Short mmCIF file of N, CA and C in Angstrom, two decimals:
data_model
loop_
_atom_site.label_atom_id
_atom_site.label_comp_id
_atom_site.label_asym_id
_atom_site.label_seq_id
_atom_site.Cartn_x
_atom_site.Cartn_y
_atom_site.Cartn_z
N MET A 1 80.66 104.09 107.43
CA MET A 1 81.14 104.11 105.97
C MET A 1 80.64 102.69 105.76
N ARG A 2 81.16 102.22 104.47
CA ARG A 2 81.28 100.67 103.51
C ARG A 2 81.28 99.87 104.59
N ARG A 3 80.15 98.17 105.06
CA ARG A 3 80.63 97.75 105.76
C ARG A 3 81.12 98.04 106.46
N PRO A 4 81.34 98.69 107.40
CA PRO A 4 81.56 99.23 109.39
C PRO A 4 81.66 98.32 110.49
N GLY A 5 82.84 98.45 110.58
CA GLY A 5 83.36 96.76 112.09
C GLY A 5 83.99 97.02 113.14
N LEU A 6 84.89 98.63 112.69
CA LEU A 6 85.37 99.50 114.04
C LEU A 6 85.02 99.16 114.75
N ALA A 7 84.07 99.52 115.16
CA ALA A 7 82.77 99.41 117.31
C ALA A 7 83.10 98.35 117.23
N ALA A 8 82.90 97.06 116.49
CA ALA A 8 83.21 96.26 117.21
C ALA A 8 84.33 95.20 117.02
N ASN A 9 85.50 96.25 117.11
CA ASN A 9 86.56 95.75 118.18
C ASN A 9 86.72 96.21 119.91
N PHE A 10 85.80 97.05 119.80
CA PHE A 10 85.94 97.98 120.99
C PHE A 10 84.39 97.17 121.71
N THR A 11 83.85 97.85 122.75
CA THR A 11 82.97 98.29 123.43
C THR A 11 82.25 99.32 123.73
N VAL A 12 81.36 99.42 122.60
CA VAL A 12 80.99 100.61 122.77
C VAL A 12 79.17 100.07 122.94
N ALA A 13 78.75 100.47 123.14
CA ALA A 13 76.90 100.55 122.90
C ALA A 13 76.78 100.76 121.78
N SER A 14 75.40 99.61 121.39
CA SER A 14 75.01 99.78 120.35
C SER A 14 73.86 100.52 119.97
N THR A 15 74.12 101.67 119.76
CA THR A 15 73.03 102.87 119.98
C THR A 15 72.04 102.83 118.31
N GLY A 16 73.00 102.77 117.65
CA GLY A 16 72.40 102.69 116.21
C GLY A 16 72.96 104.56 115.81
N ILE A 17 73.01 105.24 116.75
CA ILE A 17 73.54 106.52 116.89
C ILE A 17 74.75 106.82 115.69
N GLY A 18 75.21 107.55 114.55
CA GLY A 18 76.97 107.77 114.64
C GLY A 18 76.76 108.16 112.96
N LEU A 19 78.08 108.41 113.16
CA LEU A 19 78.36 109.11 111.73
C LEU A 19 77.25 109.37 110.73
N SER A 20 76.30 107.90 110.43
CA SER A 20 75.25 108.60 109.48
C SER A 20 74.12 109.56 109.31
N SER A 21 73.60 109.38 111.52
CA SER A 21 72.66 110.28 112.10
C SER A 21 73.90 111.74 111.90
N ILE A 22 74.93 111.76 112.30
CA ILE A 22 75.18 113.03 112.37
C ILE A 22 74.58 113.88 110.84
N LEU A 23 75.37 113.41 109.85
CA LEU A 23 75.80 113.36 108.73
C LEU A 23 74.04 113.90 108.63
N ALA A 24 73.64 113.04 109.04
CA ALA A 24 72.06 113.41 108.44
C ALA A 24 71.22 114.87 109.06
N GLY A 25 71.32 115.13 110.47
CA GLY A 25 71.32 116.09 111.08
C GLY A 25 70.34 115.76 111.90
N SER A 26 70.87 114.44 112.52
CA SER A 26 69.06 114.04 113.22
C SER A 26 70.34 113.24 114.41
N ALA A 27 71.77 113.47 114.98
CA ALA A 27 71.87 113.70 115.87
C ALA A 27 73.68 114.96 115.83
N THR A 28 73.65 114.40 117.87
CA THR A 28 74.54 115.61 117.19
C THR A 28 76.66 114.91 117.70
N ILE A 29 76.92 115.49 117.30
CA ILE A 29 78.71 114.98 117.70
C ILE A 29 78.71 114.48 119.06
N GLN A 30 78.56 114.83 119.98
CA GLN A 30 77.70 114.56 121.28
C GLN A 30 77.65 113.52 121.46
N GLN A 31 76.46 113.86 121.16
CA GLN A 31 75.43 112.34 121.17
C GLN A 31 76.30 110.75 120.47
N ALA A 32 76.95 111.32 119.84
CA ALA A 32 77.50 109.80 119.09
C ALA A 32 78.51 109.21 119.53
N VAL A 33 79.50 110.13 119.46
CA VAL A 33 81.32 109.66 120.03
C VAL A 33 80.70 108.73 121.24
N GLN A 34 81.44 107.60 121.71
CA GLN A 34 81.49 107.10 122.05
C GLN A 34 83.21 106.74 123.09
N SER A 35 83.04 106.98 124.30
CA SER A 35 85.03 106.93 124.74
C SER A 35 84.51 105.24 124.92
N VAL A 36 85.91 104.53 125.12
CA VAL A 36 86.11 102.81 124.89
C VAL A 36 87.19 102.66 126.59
N SER A 37 87.33 101.68 127.14
CA SER A 37 87.50 101.54 128.32
C SER A 37 89.17 101.38 128.30
N GLU A 38 89.82 100.46 127.09
CA GLU A 38 90.11 100.44 126.34
C GLU A 38 90.57 100.39 125.12
N PRO A 39 91.50 101.35 124.90
CA PRO A 39 92.89 102.55 125.23
C PRO A 39 91.78 103.66 126.21
N PRO A 40 91.99 103.75 127.21
CA PRO A 40 91.58 105.35 127.89
C PRO A 40 92.01 106.19 127.06
N GLY A 41 90.87 107.06 127.20
CA GLY A 41 91.06 108.26 126.43
C GLY A 41 91.07 107.86 124.42
N LEU A 42 91.11 107.14 124.36
CA LEU A 42 90.58 106.09 123.04
C LEU A 42 88.66 106.88 123.10
N PHE A 43 88.40 107.59 122.06
CA PHE A 43 86.81 107.69 121.82
C PHE A 43 86.89 107.43 120.25
N ILE A 44 85.24 106.49 119.62
CA ILE A 44 84.88 106.18 118.79
C ILE A 44 83.84 106.13 118.43
N LEU A 45 83.61 107.49 117.06
CA LEU A 45 82.50 107.75 116.08
C LEU A 45 82.30 106.51 115.43
N PRO A 46 81.22 105.70 115.30
CA PRO A 46 80.17 104.62 114.38
C PRO A 46 79.60 104.87 113.56
N CYS A 47 80.04 104.06 112.86
CA CYS A 47 78.87 104.11 111.88
C CYS A 47 77.56 103.53 111.58
N TRP A 48 77.89 102.50 112.40
CA TRP A 48 76.94 101.30 112.51
C TRP A 48 75.79 101.49 110.46
N THR A 49 75.95 101.69 110.37
CA THR A 49 75.21 101.66 108.89
C THR A 49 75.86 101.97 107.95
N ASP A 50 75.22 101.01 107.16
CA ASP A 50 76.37 100.75 105.24
C ASP A 50 75.90 101.45 104.82
N SER A 51 77.20 103.33 104.95
CA SER A 51 76.62 104.13 104.50
C SER A 51 77.95 104.07 104.25
N THR A 52 77.64 105.94 102.62
CA THR A 52 78.53 106.59 101.81
C THR A 52 79.31 107.69 102.20
N ILE A 53 79.77 108.98 102.73
CA ILE A 53 80.36 110.32 102.28
C ILE A 53 79.94 110.48 101.38
N ALA A 54 80.73 109.88 100.17
CA ALA A 54 79.90 110.68 98.53
C ALA A 54 78.86 111.51 98.06
N HIS A 55 77.43 109.96 99.11
CA HIS A 55 75.98 110.32 98.93
C HIS A 55 76.08 111.41 99.98
N SER A 56 76.71 111.96 100.97
CA SER A 56 76.40 113.06 102.25
C SER A 56 76.32 114.02 101.18
N ASP A 57 76.13 114.97 102.69
CA ASP A 57 76.01 116.45 101.87
C ASP A 57 77.22 116.92 102.06
N SER A 58 78.01 117.71 101.49
CA SER A 58 79.32 118.54 101.29
C SER A 58 79.86 118.89 102.58
N HIS A 59 79.10 119.91 102.57
CA HIS A 59 79.33 120.82 103.56
C HIS A 59 78.98 120.55 105.10
N ALA A 60 78.21 119.29 105.36
CA ALA A 60 78.03 118.54 107.12
C ALA A 60 79.60 118.05 107.06
N ALA A 61 79.53 117.31 106.00
CA ALA A 61 81.17 116.22 106.58
C ALA A 61 81.57 117.46 106.43
N ILE A 62 82.43 118.41 105.78
CA ILE A 62 83.51 119.21 105.71
C ILE A 62 83.10 120.57 107.94
N ASN A 63 81.82 120.54 107.84
CA ASN A 63 81.48 121.11 109.41
C ASN A 63 81.91 119.87 110.21
N LEU A 64 81.60 118.37 110.38
CA LEU A 64 82.25 117.21 110.78
C LEU A 64 83.80 117.10 111.42
N MET A 65 84.88 117.09 109.78
CA MET A 65 85.70 117.04 110.27
C MET A 65 86.15 117.84 111.06
N ARG A 66 85.59 119.30 111.00
CA ARG A 66 86.46 120.81 110.89
C ARG A 66 86.36 120.32 112.89
N THR A 67 84.61 119.60 113.40
CA THR A 67 84.24 119.99 114.35
C THR A 67 85.67 119.34 115.28
N LEU A 68 85.70 117.59 114.71
CA LEU A 68 86.11 116.58 114.99
C LEU A 68 88.24 117.12 115.19
N SER A 69 88.24 117.76 114.91
CA SER A 69 89.94 118.07 114.16
C SER A 69 90.15 119.33 115.90
N GLU A 70 89.19 119.69 116.05
CA GLU A 70 88.91 120.95 116.90
C GLU A 70 88.75 120.49 118.20
N GLY A 71 88.80 119.13 118.49
CA GLY A 71 87.96 118.95 119.87
C GLY A 71 89.01 117.74 120.11
N TYR A 72 89.51 117.17 119.21
CA TYR A 72 90.53 115.94 120.04
C TYR A 72 91.58 116.34 119.50
N ASP A 73 92.92 115.69 119.68
CA ASP A 73 94.17 115.45 119.93
C ASP A 73 94.39 115.30 117.83
N ILE A 74 93.76 114.31 117.69
CA ILE A 74 93.76 113.19 117.17
C ILE A 74 92.96 112.24 115.99
N VAL A 75 92.50 112.95 115.04
CA VAL A 75 91.34 112.43 114.55
C VAL A 75 91.84 111.11 113.12
N ILE A 76 91.69 110.01 113.63
CA ILE A 76 92.09 108.13 112.63
C ILE A 76 90.64 108.11 112.26
N ILE A 77 90.66 108.26 110.23
CA ILE A 77 90.14 108.22 109.54
C ILE A 77 89.99 106.79 109.07
N ASP A 78 89.32 105.32 109.61
CA ASP A 78 88.96 104.12 109.14
C ASP A 78 88.38 103.87 107.21
N SER A 79 88.85 104.48 106.58
CA SER A 79 88.10 104.62 105.93
C SER A 79 87.80 102.90 104.74
N PRO A 80 86.81 102.58 103.57
CA PRO A 80 86.48 101.77 103.31
C PRO A 80 88.43 101.56 102.12
N PRO A 81 87.65 100.46 101.34
CA PRO A 81 89.41 100.82 99.87
C PRO A 81 89.78 101.65 99.34
N ALA A 82 91.15 101.74 98.83
CA ALA A 82 90.64 103.40 98.36
C ALA A 82 90.48 103.22 96.91
N LEU A 83 90.98 101.88 96.25
CA LEU A 83 90.76 101.57 95.02
C LEU A 83 88.56 101.45 94.67
N GLY A 84 88.03 101.98 93.41
CA GLY A 84 87.02 102.17 92.79
C GLY A 84 85.87 103.21 93.75
N LEU A 85 86.43 103.07 94.97
CA LEU A 85 85.41 103.37 96.01
C LEU A 85 86.11 105.53 96.40
N ALA A 86 84.85 106.37 96.00
CA ALA A 86 85.03 107.77 96.30
C ALA A 86 85.69 108.04 97.07
N ASP A 87 84.37 107.26 98.63
CA ASP A 87 84.87 107.39 99.92
C ASP A 87 86.17 107.75 100.00
N SER A 88 87.17 107.50 99.76
CA SER A 88 88.43 107.55 100.18
C SER A 88 88.86 108.30 99.65
N THR A 89 89.09 108.98 98.42
CA THR A 89 89.08 110.52 97.41
C THR A 89 88.64 111.45 98.21
N LEU A 90 87.52 111.66 98.97
CA LEU A 90 87.21 112.31 99.57
C LEU A 90 87.81 112.67 100.90
N LEU A 91 87.78 111.67 102.25
CA LEU A 91 88.10 111.81 102.72
C LEU A 91 89.57 112.54 103.18
N ALA A 92 90.68 111.77 102.32
CA ALA A 92 91.19 112.09 102.34
C ALA A 92 91.98 113.73 102.00
N LYS A 93 91.12 114.04 101.37
CA LYS A 93 91.05 116.10 101.30
C LYS A 93 90.28 116.56 103.02
N PHE A 94 90.42 115.80 104.02
CA PHE A 94 90.56 116.06 105.65
C PHE A 94 91.81 115.64 106.13
N ALA A 95 92.43 115.27 105.03
CA ALA A 95 93.74 114.47 105.77
C ALA A 95 94.38 115.21 105.49
N ASP A 96 96.02 115.33 107.63
CA ASP A 96 97.26 115.19 107.66
C ASP A 96 97.45 114.82 106.77
N ALA A 97 97.91 113.91 107.08
CA ALA A 97 98.58 112.04 106.72
C ALA A 97 97.54 111.28 106.18
N ILE A 98 97.87 109.81 105.60
CA ILE A 98 97.44 108.63 105.13
C ILE A 98 98.35 107.88 104.61
N GLY A 99 98.18 106.82 105.59
CA GLY A 99 98.28 105.50 106.36
C GLY A 99 97.64 104.55 104.55
N LEU A 100 98.50 103.79 104.18
CA LEU A 100 97.75 102.71 103.01
C LEU A 100 97.56 101.61 104.06
N VAL A 101 96.68 101.23 103.75
CA VAL A 101 97.66 98.87 104.88
C VAL A 101 96.85 98.35 103.27
N LEU A 102 97.98 97.54 102.77
CA LEU A 102 97.86 96.60 101.88
C LEU A 102 98.81 95.48 101.81
N SER A 103 97.78 94.40 101.65
CA SER A 103 98.28 93.05 101.39
C SER A 103 99.58 92.83 100.49
N TYR A 104 101.16 92.48 99.82
CA TYR A 104 102.23 92.49 99.75
C TYR A 104 100.91 91.24 98.67
N THR A 105 100.65 90.05 98.73
CA THR A 105 100.51 89.37 97.71
C THR A 105 99.22 89.43 97.01
N GLU A 106 98.25 90.80 97.61
CA GLU A 106 97.05 90.80 96.73
C GLU A 106 96.80 92.56 95.54
N PHE A 107 98.26 92.53 95.86
CA PHE A 107 98.55 94.09 95.37
C PHE A 107 99.25 94.16 94.18
N ASN A 108 99.14 94.87 92.21
CA ASN A 108 100.76 94.80 92.46
C ASN A 108 100.62 96.69 92.17
N LYS A 109 102.35 97.01 92.36
CA LYS A 109 102.80 98.10 92.18
C LYS A 109 101.84 99.44 91.32
N ALA A 110 100.64 98.78 89.82
CA ALA A 110 99.99 99.29 89.09
C ALA A 110 98.94 100.17 90.57
N GLN A 111 98.21 98.92 90.87
CA GLN A 111 97.65 99.42 91.57
C GLN A 111 97.57 100.01 93.13
N VAL A 112 99.13 100.43 93.54
CA VAL A 112 99.66 100.36 94.25
C VAL A 112 99.66 101.92 94.10
N ARG A 113 100.28 102.71 92.95
CA ARG A 113 100.40 103.61 92.97
C ARG A 113 99.11 104.56 92.46
N ARG A 114 97.78 103.79 91.56
CA ARG A 114 96.85 104.07 91.97
C ARG A 114 96.08 104.53 92.51
N ALA A 115 96.57 103.93 93.91
CA ALA A 115 95.42 103.80 95.63
C ALA A 115 96.70 105.20 96.19
N LYS A 116 97.41 105.14 95.78
CA LYS A 116 98.39 106.56 96.22
C LYS A 116 98.04 108.46 95.28
N ASN A 117 97.99 107.76 94.21
CA ASN A 117 97.58 109.02 93.61
C ASN A 117 95.96 109.66 93.58
#
């Protein structure tokens, strides 16, 4: 997604194959998803490149999310900020639940309400 960084927090091989590759049709989920050593049982689908799901083929994104939810017990989507970007709104359609993380000192109530809606 935009400014990807999740893979940097875990020990994963820098293959360059990730979300963008799957959505472009140049890689499979099996080629892109990587297991991490800690915690055991955690798998990551890295992004590697600054991309946007908003510009991706929506059918490919829908199929990807459906396949991930069928193949894994829990799918957590680390998305860009909710305000000002279309990605989070599109990704929310695939989610069963959404967690909004924010800094109390940086956002006012109106911004939080807008992000929530």
